[in-house]
Short mmCIF file of N, CA, C and O and ligand atoms in Angstrom, two decimals:
data_model
loop_
_atom_site.label_atom_id
_atom_site.label_comp_id
_atom_site.label_asym_id
_atom_site.label_seq_id
_atom_site.Cartn_x
_atom_site.Cartn_y
_atom_site.Cartn_z
N MET A 63 171.56 149.15 26.38
CA MET A 63 172.17 149.91 27.90
C MET A 63 171.01 149.93 28.88
O MET A 63 169.92 149.94 28.42
N GLN A 64 171.69 150.17 30.08
CA GLN A 64 170.71 150.24 30.99
C GLN A 64 170.94 151.77 31.82
O GLN A 64 172.39 152.14 32.09
N THR A 65 170.48 152.06 32.60
CA THR A 65 170.44 153.32 33.51
C THR A 65 170.09 152.58 34.78
O THR A 65 168.83 152.15 34.87
N VAL A 66 170.76 153.22 36.04
CA VAL A 66 170.12 152.97 37.48
C VAL A 66 170.47 154.05 38.42
O VAL A 66 171.33 155.13 38.05
N ARG A 67 169.39 154.58 38.36
CA ARG A 67 169.28 155.76 39.82
C ARG A 67 169.24 155.15 41.26
O ARG A 67 168.47 154.40 41.30
N LEU A 68 170.23 155.80 41.76
CA LEU A 68 170.04 155.73 43.27
C LEU A 68 168.87 155.82 44.08
O LEU A 68 168.56 154.93 44.80
N ASN A 69 168.07 156.68 43.81
CA ASN A 69 166.86 156.81 44.01
C ASN A 69 165.60 155.89 44.04
O ASN A 69 164.97 155.61 44.89
N ASP A 70 166.10 155.23 42.84
CA ASP A 70 165.32 153.80 42.92
C ASP A 70 165.72 152.89 43.62
O ASP A 70 164.62 151.73 43.46
N ILE A 71 166.66 152.70 43.96
CA ILE A 71 167.08 151.54 44.73
C ILE A 71 167.15 151.67 46.46
O ILE A 71 166.92 150.88 47.15
N ILE A 72 166.75 152.94 46.70
CA ILE A 72 166.72 152.99 48.40
C ILE A 72 165.60 152.67 49.00
O ILE A 72 164.38 152.53 48.01
N GLY A 73 165.60 151.59 49.86
CA GLY A 73 164.33 151.06 50.28
C GLY A 73 164.14 149.88 49.71
O GLY A 73 163.09 149.02 50.02
N THR A 74 164.88 149.29 48.36
CA THR A 74 164.52 148.09 48.09
C THR A 74 165.40 147.09 48.66
O THR A 74 166.39 147.49 49.52
N ASP A 75 165.36 145.80 47.80
CA ASP A 75 166.24 144.67 48.43
C ASP A 75 167.73 145.01 47.99
O ASP A 75 168.48 143.98 48.38
N ARG A 76 167.79 145.91 47.28
CA ARG A 76 169.18 146.50 46.48
C ARG A 76 169.98 147.26 48.05
O ARG A 76 170.85 147.96 47.68
N ASP A 77 169.03 147.89 48.71
CA ASP A 77 169.64 148.52 49.82
C ASP A 77 169.76 147.74 50.98
O ASP A 77 168.85 147.64 51.94
N ILE A 78 171.08 147.48 51.23
CA ILE A 78 171.23 146.44 52.23
C ILE A 78 172.00 147.19 53.63
O ILE A 78 172.79 147.86 53.52
N GLU A 79 171.21 146.87 54.83
CA GLU A 79 171.78 147.62 55.83
C GLU A 79 172.60 146.71 56.74
O GLU A 79 172.47 145.42 56.82
N GLY A 80 173.82 146.90 57.00
CA GLY A 80 175.08 146.32 57.38
C GLY A 80 175.58 146.85 58.84
O GLY A 80 176.41 146.14 59.37
N GLY A 81 174.51 147.56 59.62
CA GLY A 81 175.01 147.88 60.82
C GLY A 81 175.84 149.19 60.83
O GLY A 81 175.40 150.35 60.94
N ASN A 82 176.79 148.78 60.65
CA ASN A 82 178.13 149.89 60.49
C ASN A 82 178.19 150.83 59.11
O ASN A 82 178.63 151.70 59.21
N TRP A 83 177.38 150.13 58.09
CA TRP A 83 176.99 150.68 56.70
C TRP A 83 175.98 150.41 56.21
O TRP A 83 175.03 149.61 56.53
N ASN A 84 175.74 151.09 55.04
CA ASN A 84 174.65 150.99 54.45
C ASN A 84 175.03 151.01 52.91
O ASN A 84 175.54 152.07 52.54
N SER A 85 174.52 149.80 52.32
CA SER A 85 175.20 149.60 50.81
C SER A 85 174.01 149.49 49.76
O SER A 85 173.38 148.62 50.10
N ARG A 86 174.09 150.36 49.07
CA ARG A 86 173.05 150.43 47.95
C ARG A 86 173.64 150.17 46.72
O ARG A 86 174.68 150.39 46.15
N ARG A 87 173.34 148.71 46.15
CA ARG A 87 173.96 148.04 45.00
C ARG A 87 173.31 148.50 44.04
O ARG A 87 172.25 148.00 43.51
N LEU A 88 174.21 149.26 43.26
CA LEU A 88 173.74 149.78 41.81
C LEU A 88 173.59 148.71 40.72
O LEU A 88 172.80 148.66 39.89
N LEU A 89 174.87 147.78 40.61
CA LEU A 89 174.90 146.89 39.60
C LEU A 89 175.23 145.37 40.55
O LEU A 89 176.32 145.72 41.31
N LEU A 90 174.76 144.55 40.18
CA LEU A 90 174.80 143.24 40.78
C LEU A 90 175.08 142.16 39.60
O LEU A 90 175.24 142.50 38.30
N ARG A 91 175.54 140.98 40.20
CA ARG A 91 175.82 139.74 39.13
C ARG A 91 175.06 139.80 38.01
O ARG A 91 175.41 139.69 37.00
N ASP A 92 173.55 139.84 38.23
CA ASP A 92 172.58 139.50 37.31
C ASP A 92 172.35 140.95 36.28
O ASP A 92 171.65 140.36 35.10
N ASP A 93 173.22 141.70 36.98
CA ASP A 93 173.13 142.85 35.45
C ASP A 93 174.07 142.69 34.64
O ASP A 93 174.32 143.36 33.60
N GLY A 94 175.22 141.38 34.69
CA GLY A 94 175.83 140.93 33.75
C GLY A 94 177.12 142.02 33.14
O GLY A 94 177.68 141.82 32.09
N MET A 95 177.69 142.66 34.23
CA MET A 95 178.96 143.59 33.83
C MET A 95 180.13 142.81 34.30
O MET A 95 181.21 143.33 33.94
N GLY A 96 180.03 141.81 35.10
CA GLY A 96 181.22 141.13 35.70
C GLY A 96 181.99 141.72 36.73
O GLY A 96 182.68 141.04 37.43
N PHE A 97 181.17 142.76 37.35
CA PHE A 97 181.29 143.24 38.70
C PHE A 97 180.33 143.85 39.24
O PHE A 97 179.14 143.91 38.57
N SER A 98 180.17 143.85 40.77
CA SER A 98 179.17 144.89 41.19
C SER A 98 179.76 146.36 41.67
O SER A 98 180.92 146.34 41.76
N LEU A 99 178.45 147.10 41.74
CA LEU A 99 179.12 148.53 41.91
C LEU A 99 177.81 149.25 42.99
O LEU A 99 176.70 148.61 42.54
N HIS A 100 178.48 149.47 44.05
CA HIS A 100 177.82 150.05 45.09
C HIS A 100 178.05 151.47 45.73
O HIS A 100 179.26 151.83 45.53
N ASP A 101 176.89 152.09 46.13
CA ASP A 101 177.34 153.31 46.50
C ASP A 101 176.84 153.33 48.18
O ASP A 101 175.89 152.92 48.60
N THR A 102 177.85 153.35 49.14
CA THR A 102 178.04 152.60 50.37
C THR A 102 178.47 153.88 51.59
O THR A 102 179.32 154.56 51.10
N ILE A 103 177.53 153.95 52.36
CA ILE A 103 177.69 154.79 53.38
C ILE A 103 178.45 154.30 54.71
O ILE A 103 177.97 153.02 55.23
N ILE A 104 179.69 154.42 55.08
CA ILE A 104 180.16 153.83 56.17
C ILE A 104 180.13 155.06 57.49
O ILE A 104 180.31 156.20 57.37
N ARG A 105 179.60 154.43 58.56
CA ARG A 105 178.78 155.54 59.61
C ARG A 105 180.02 155.88 60.58
O ARG A 105 180.75 155.18 61.15
N ALA A 106 179.73 157.25 60.95
CA ALA A 106 180.61 158.16 61.63
C ALA A 106 180.95 157.07 62.91
O ALA A 106 180.15 156.52 63.51
N GLY A 107 182.28 157.32 63.20
CA GLY A 107 182.64 156.48 64.71
C GLY A 107 182.69 154.71 64.75
O GLY A 107 182.83 154.30 65.64
N THR A 108 182.61 154.34 63.68
CA THR A 108 182.46 152.74 63.46
C THR A 108 183.89 152.26 63.15
O THR A 108 184.68 153.02 62.27
N GLU A 109 183.86 151.13 63.48
CA GLU A 109 185.19 150.21 63.24
C GLU A 109 184.57 149.02 62.56
O GLU A 109 183.62 148.21 63.26
N THR A 110 184.95 148.38 61.18
CA THR A 110 184.41 147.16 60.85
C THR A 110 185.75 146.32 60.45
O THR A 110 186.78 147.00 59.51
N LEU A 111 185.72 145.32 60.96
CA LEU A 111 186.84 144.15 60.47
C LEU A 111 186.36 143.57 59.12
O LEU A 111 185.03 143.01 58.94
N ILE A 112 186.97 143.99 57.93
CA ILE A 112 186.63 143.22 56.65
C ILE A 112 187.79 142.51 56.09
O ILE A 112 188.92 142.75 56.27
N HIS A 113 187.29 141.49 55.30
CA HIS A 113 188.33 140.52 54.93
C HIS A 113 187.65 139.66 53.87
O HIS A 113 187.16 138.61 53.81
N TYR A 114 187.68 140.53 52.48
CA TYR A 114 187.25 139.86 51.39
C TYR A 114 188.04 138.76 50.74
O TYR A 114 188.79 138.94 49.57
N GLN A 115 188.34 137.54 51.20
CA GLN A 115 189.15 136.57 51.00
C GLN A 115 188.76 136.10 49.54
O GLN A 115 189.56 135.39 48.87
N ASN A 116 187.59 136.10 49.13
CA ASN A 116 186.96 135.57 47.64
C ASN A 116 186.61 136.47 46.59
O ASN A 116 186.15 136.49 45.74
N HIS A 117 186.86 138.06 46.98
CA HIS A 117 186.54 139.28 45.89
C HIS A 117 187.80 139.86 46.06
O HIS A 117 188.54 140.18 47.16
N LEU A 118 187.94 140.59 45.00
CA LEU A 118 188.75 142.03 45.03
C LEU A 118 188.05 143.09 44.89
O LEU A 118 187.01 142.92 44.36
N GLU A 119 188.21 143.96 45.86
CA GLU A 119 187.16 145.33 46.00
C GLU A 119 188.16 146.59 45.78
O GLU A 119 189.41 146.65 46.48
N ALA A 120 187.81 147.38 44.93
CA ALA A 120 188.43 148.63 44.94
C ALA A 120 187.30 149.85 45.47
O ALA A 120 186.23 149.69 45.31
N VAL A 121 187.83 150.74 46.43
CA VAL A 121 186.78 151.49 47.15
C VAL A 121 187.08 152.96 46.51
O VAL A 121 188.52 153.57 47.14
N TYR A 122 186.41 154.13 46.25
CA TYR A 122 186.53 155.27 46.19
C TYR A 122 185.85 156.47 47.06
O TYR A 122 184.61 156.16 47.03
N CYS A 123 186.28 156.83 47.97
CA CYS A 123 185.91 157.56 48.97
C CYS A 123 185.56 158.99 48.18
O CYS A 123 186.26 159.55 47.51
N ILE A 124 184.20 159.43 48.25
CA ILE A 124 183.92 160.42 47.62
C ILE A 124 183.27 161.55 48.69
O ILE A 124 183.07 162.72 48.12
N GLU A 125 183.08 161.20 50.03
CA GLU A 125 182.72 162.13 50.64
C GLU A 125 183.20 161.48 52.23
O GLU A 125 183.14 160.41 52.40
N GLY A 126 183.44 162.37 53.23
CA GLY A 126 184.00 162.04 54.40
C GLY A 126 185.47 161.71 54.90
O GLY A 126 186.21 161.97 53.64
N GLU A 127 185.95 161.39 55.76
CA GLU A 127 187.18 160.87 56.31
C GLU A 127 187.19 159.83 57.33
O GLU A 127 186.25 159.65 58.24
N GLY A 128 188.34 158.96 57.08
CA GLY A 128 188.68 157.92 58.15
C GLY A 128 189.88 157.08 57.52
O GLY A 128 190.77 157.98 57.10
N GLU A 129 190.05 156.06 57.97
CA GLU A 129 191.38 155.03 57.53
C GLU A 129 191.03 153.83 57.53
O GLU A 129 190.08 153.31 58.14
N VAL A 130 192.16 153.04 57.17
CA VAL A 130 191.88 151.71 56.75
C VAL A 130 193.35 151.17 57.39
O VAL A 130 194.57 151.84 57.03
N GLU A 131 193.14 150.16 58.27
CA GLU A 131 194.52 149.85 58.70
C GLU A 131 194.49 147.94 58.30
O GLU A 131 193.71 147.67 58.60
N THR A 132 195.34 148.09 57.39
CA THR A 132 195.86 146.61 56.87
C THR A 132 196.55 145.87 58.19
O THR A 132 197.54 146.33 58.62
N THR A 133 195.66 144.88 58.58
CA THR A 133 196.09 144.19 59.66
C THR A 133 197.44 143.20 59.81
O THR A 133 197.94 143.18 60.77
N ASP A 134 197.61 142.86 58.66
CA ASP A 134 199.11 142.03 58.44
C ASP A 134 200.44 143.03 58.91
O ASP A 134 201.19 142.37 59.69
N ASP A 135 200.25 144.19 58.83
CA ASP A 135 201.24 145.00 58.63
C ASP A 135 200.96 146.29 59.72
O ASP A 135 202.14 146.90 60.08
N GLY A 136 199.86 146.41 60.20
CA GLY A 136 199.49 147.47 61.14
C GLY A 136 199.65 148.61 60.57
O GLY A 136 199.55 149.91 61.17
N VAL A 137 199.86 148.91 59.13
CA VAL A 137 200.01 150.23 58.40
C VAL A 137 198.54 150.76 58.35
O VAL A 137 197.66 150.44 57.98
N ILE A 138 198.53 152.19 58.79
CA ILE A 138 197.03 152.83 58.92
C ILE A 138 197.29 153.76 57.37
O ILE A 138 198.05 154.72 57.35
N HIS A 139 196.20 153.48 56.55
CA HIS A 139 196.10 154.35 55.49
C HIS A 139 195.11 155.33 55.55
O HIS A 139 193.71 155.03 55.48
N PRO A 140 195.44 156.77 55.83
CA PRO A 140 194.33 157.83 55.67
C PRO A 140 193.43 158.02 54.37
O PRO A 140 193.79 157.74 53.26
N ILE A 141 192.11 158.17 54.72
CA ILE A 141 191.28 157.88 53.53
C ILE A 141 190.45 159.30 53.59
O ILE A 141 189.67 159.38 54.46
N SER A 142 190.43 159.61 52.65
CA SER A 142 189.20 161.13 52.62
C SER A 142 188.80 161.41 51.22
O SER A 142 189.19 160.30 50.31
N ALA A 143 187.90 162.38 50.73
CA ALA A 143 187.22 162.34 49.43
C ALA A 143 188.36 162.29 48.43
O ALA A 143 189.29 163.31 48.53
N GLY A 144 188.31 161.44 47.33
CA GLY A 144 189.39 161.78 46.18
C GLY A 144 190.22 160.48 46.66
O GLY A 144 191.23 160.29 45.82
N THR A 145 190.24 159.62 47.41
CA THR A 145 191.28 158.81 47.65
C THR A 145 190.57 157.34 47.41
O THR A 145 189.31 156.98 47.52
N VAL A 146 191.11 156.47 46.59
CA VAL A 146 190.76 154.91 46.28
C VAL A 146 191.69 154.08 47.04
O VAL A 146 192.92 154.27 47.00
N TYR A 147 191.07 153.32 47.56
CA TYR A 147 191.83 152.04 48.24
C TYR A 147 191.50 150.61 47.32
O TYR A 147 190.23 150.51 47.14
N ALA A 148 192.70 149.95 47.20
CA ALA A 148 192.11 148.60 46.17
C ALA A 148 192.59 147.70 46.88
O ALA A 148 194.03 147.23 47.38
N LEU A 149 192.23 146.76 47.22
CA LEU A 149 192.50 145.57 48.28
C LEU A 149 192.81 144.23 47.00
O LEU A 149 192.39 143.41 46.81
N ASP A 150 194.08 144.66 46.81
CA ASP A 150 194.55 143.84 45.55
C ASP A 150 195.10 142.51 46.07
O ASP A 150 195.47 141.60 44.98
N LYS A 151 195.19 142.32 47.28
CA LYS A 151 195.68 141.08 47.95
C LYS A 151 195.05 140.68 48.95
O LYS A 151 195.21 139.85 49.97
N HIS A 152 193.44 140.77 48.44
CA HIS A 152 192.51 140.43 49.56
C HIS A 152 192.83 141.00 51.08
O HIS A 152 192.75 139.92 52.02
N ASP A 153 193.21 142.12 51.37
CA ASP A 153 194.02 142.49 52.42
C ASP A 153 192.79 142.29 53.59
O ASP A 153 191.60 143.18 53.37
N ARG A 154 193.17 141.77 54.73
CA ARG A 154 192.13 141.83 55.79
C ARG A 154 192.72 143.28 56.37
O ARG A 154 193.89 143.53 56.54
N HIS A 155 191.48 144.13 56.86
CA HIS A 155 191.52 145.30 57.21
C HIS A 155 190.45 145.58 58.39
O HIS A 155 189.44 145.24 58.11
N LEU A 156 190.70 146.90 58.63
CA LEU A 156 190.01 147.61 59.72
C LEU A 156 189.63 148.71 59.17
O LEU A 156 190.41 149.70 58.84
N LEU A 157 188.15 148.88 58.69
CA LEU A 157 188.13 150.46 58.32
C LEU A 157 187.35 151.28 59.30
O LEU A 157 186.33 150.90 60.29
N ARG A 158 187.89 152.30 59.47
CA ARG A 158 187.28 153.40 60.41
C ARG A 158 187.06 154.40 59.90
O ARG A 158 187.57 155.22 59.30
N ALA A 159 185.79 154.88 60.28
CA ALA A 159 185.16 156.30 59.94
C ALA A 159 185.23 157.48 60.73
O ALA A 159 184.64 157.17 61.90
N LYS A 160 185.70 158.38 60.70
CA LYS A 160 185.77 159.31 61.52
C LYS A 160 184.64 160.30 61.71
O LYS A 160 183.82 160.57 62.69
N VAL A 161 183.95 160.46 60.38
CA VAL A 161 182.74 161.05 60.05
C VAL A 161 181.74 159.87 58.98
O VAL A 161 182.72 159.07 58.58
N ASP A 162 180.87 160.14 58.66
CA ASP A 162 180.33 159.51 57.72
C ASP A 162 180.98 159.46 56.42
O ASP A 162 181.38 160.54 55.88
N MET A 163 181.08 158.33 55.92
CA MET A 163 181.97 158.43 54.63
C MET A 163 180.99 157.61 53.65
O MET A 163 180.46 156.75 53.86
N ARG A 164 181.16 158.31 52.26
CA ARG A 164 180.24 157.80 51.05
C ARG A 164 181.72 157.20 50.31
O ARG A 164 182.38 157.70 49.65
N MET A 165 181.36 155.87 49.80
CA MET A 165 182.27 154.84 49.16
C MET A 165 181.59 154.71 48.24
O MET A 165 180.50 154.19 48.03
N VAL A 166 182.49 154.74 46.76
CA VAL A 166 182.01 153.83 45.70
C VAL A 166 182.53 152.53 45.62
O VAL A 166 183.97 152.70 45.48
N CYS A 167 182.05 151.40 45.60
CA CYS A 167 182.87 150.24 45.98
C CYS A 167 182.46 149.23 44.53
O CYS A 167 181.31 148.93 43.91
N VAL A 168 183.36 148.65 44.19
CA VAL A 168 183.50 147.74 42.89
C VAL A 168 184.01 146.37 43.33
O VAL A 168 185.16 146.36 43.79
N PHE A 169 183.25 145.62 42.95
CA PHE A 169 183.66 144.05 43.31
C PHE A 169 183.80 143.18 42.31
O PHE A 169 183.19 143.35 41.51
N THR A 170 184.67 142.28 42.19
CA THR A 170 185.01 141.26 41.18
C THR A 170 185.33 140.11 42.24
O THR A 170 186.42 140.06 42.87
N PRO A 171 184.72 138.82 41.96
CA PRO A 171 183.54 138.64 41.06
C PRO A 171 182.18 139.33 41.48
O PRO A 171 182.43 139.91 42.72
N ALA A 172 181.34 140.07 40.89
CA ALA A 172 180.40 140.66 41.38
C ALA A 172 179.39 139.81 42.31
O ALA A 172 179.26 138.75 42.43
N LEU A 173 179.33 140.60 43.23
CA LEU A 173 178.13 140.26 44.25
C LEU A 173 176.82 139.84 43.74
O LEU A 173 176.39 140.61 42.99
N THR A 174 176.17 138.83 44.30
CA THR A 174 174.70 138.53 43.80
C THR A 174 173.79 139.64 44.62
O THR A 174 172.84 139.63 44.08
N GLY A 175 174.11 140.06 45.66
CA GLY A 175 173.21 140.80 46.47
C GLY A 175 173.00 140.37 47.49
O GLY A 175 172.06 141.17 48.33
N HIS A 176 173.10 139.17 47.83
CA HIS A 176 172.47 138.51 48.99
C HIS A 176 173.80 138.13 50.19
O HIS A 176 173.30 137.95 51.41
N GLU A 177 175.02 138.72 49.63
CA GLU A 177 175.80 138.64 50.66
C GLU A 177 175.85 139.40 52.03
O GLU A 177 175.36 140.72 51.98
N VAL A 178 176.20 139.01 53.27
CA VAL A 178 176.44 139.58 54.45
C VAL A 178 177.97 139.22 54.93
O VAL A 178 178.20 138.02 54.88
N HIS A 179 178.27 140.17 55.46
CA HIS A 179 179.73 139.67 56.36
C HIS A 179 179.52 138.66 57.27
O HIS A 179 178.62 138.73 58.06
N ASP A 180 180.36 137.61 57.37
CA ASP A 180 180.31 136.65 58.44
C ASP A 180 181.17 137.28 59.51
O ASP A 180 181.56 138.14 59.42
N GLU A 181 181.55 136.56 60.63
CA GLU A 181 182.20 136.93 62.07
C GLU A 181 183.45 137.31 61.59
O GLU A 181 184.27 138.18 62.13
N ASN A 182 184.01 136.85 60.57
CA ASN A 182 185.64 137.26 59.91
C ASN A 182 185.72 138.34 59.22
O ASN A 182 186.76 138.82 58.41
N GLY A 183 184.19 139.01 58.60
CA GLY A 183 184.34 140.05 58.03
C GLY A 183 184.39 139.82 56.39
O GLY A 183 184.82 140.26 55.55
N VAL A 184 184.04 138.52 56.18
CA VAL A 184 184.04 137.95 54.71
C VAL A 184 182.66 137.68 54.13
O VAL A 184 181.82 137.28 54.97
N TYR A 185 182.80 137.88 52.86
CA TYR A 185 181.57 137.62 52.02
C TYR A 185 181.78 135.97 51.28
O TYR A 185 182.91 136.10 50.76
N ALA A 186 180.68 135.39 51.65
CA ALA A 186 180.93 134.16 50.95
C ALA A 186 180.65 134.22 49.65
O ALA A 186 180.15 135.19 49.03
N LEU A 187 181.44 133.15 48.79
CA LEU A 187 181.35 133.25 47.33
C LEU A 187 180.24 132.66 46.85
O LEU A 187 179.82 131.17 47.58
N ALA A 188 179.38 132.86 45.81
CA ALA A 188 178.23 132.35 45.56
C ALA A 188 178.58 130.96 45.02
O ALA A 188 179.67 130.72 44.36
N ASP A 189 177.84 129.87 45.13
CA ASP A 189 178.34 128.46 44.51
C ASP A 189 178.79 128.48 43.31
O ASP A 189 179.58 127.62 43.05
N ASP A 190 178.27 129.33 42.40
CA ASP A 190 178.53 129.07 40.84
C ASP A 190 179.32 130.11 40.45
O ASP A 190 179.43 130.77 39.47
N THR A 191 180.03 130.79 41.30
CA THR A 191 181.04 131.66 41.12
C THR A 191 182.35 131.50 40.88
O THR A 191 182.70 130.64 41.90
N VAL A 192 183.38 132.05 39.98
CA VAL A 192 184.70 131.53 40.10
C VAL A 192 185.24 133.04 40.61
O VAL A 192 185.14 133.79 40.15
N ALA A 193 186.25 132.22 41.62
CA ALA A 193 186.97 133.69 42.30
C ALA A 193 187.86 134.44 41.79
O ALA A 193 188.75 133.58 40.64
N SER A 194 188.21 135.31 41.95
CA SER A 194 189.15 136.34 41.60
C SER A 194 190.56 135.86 42.15
O SER A 194 190.60 135.62 43.27
C1 9YT B 295 183.98 149.78 51.90
C2 9YT B 295 183.33 148.42 52.52
O1 9YT B 295 183.97 147.47 52.28
N1 9YT B 295 182.24 148.77 52.94
C3 9YT B 295 181.68 147.73 53.50
C4 9YT B 295 180.20 147.36 52.73
C5 9YT B 295 180.95 146.99 51.47
N2 9YT B 295 181.62 147.45 50.33
C6 9YT B 295 179.31 146.60 50.40
O2 9YT B 295 178.78 145.42 50.24
O3 9YT B 295 179.15 147.61 49.60
#
């Protein structure tokens, strides 16, 4: 068994600065779970275009308030503490934070830890990863 503490990750190479967000990667592919688990802060007042074409992501908001607009249909999904959204169709979306939001994010396949969003909000798939 492994234990991981957020305090031990802050300031390391698992603490990724994304501009609109800050993602602390608690579990990554090398940890061998088959998914990655992140504790992510989405900064107040930001809007981020995201399209995980190569991954599925579930996001559990545990603090804050904002919304997700799925761009194919223009539907706005209010998000607040206690809400999960699941990008089960690789949904392209705009994530807007009214105030700082704290999210617990699960990705499959697991992120390796080095991914950053490209200009279309996509995380590339590691060369040796099988897509979900
Ligand atoms: C909620 C979300 O998708 N935020 C962008 C960052 C991403 N979740 C990550 O890498 O932790």
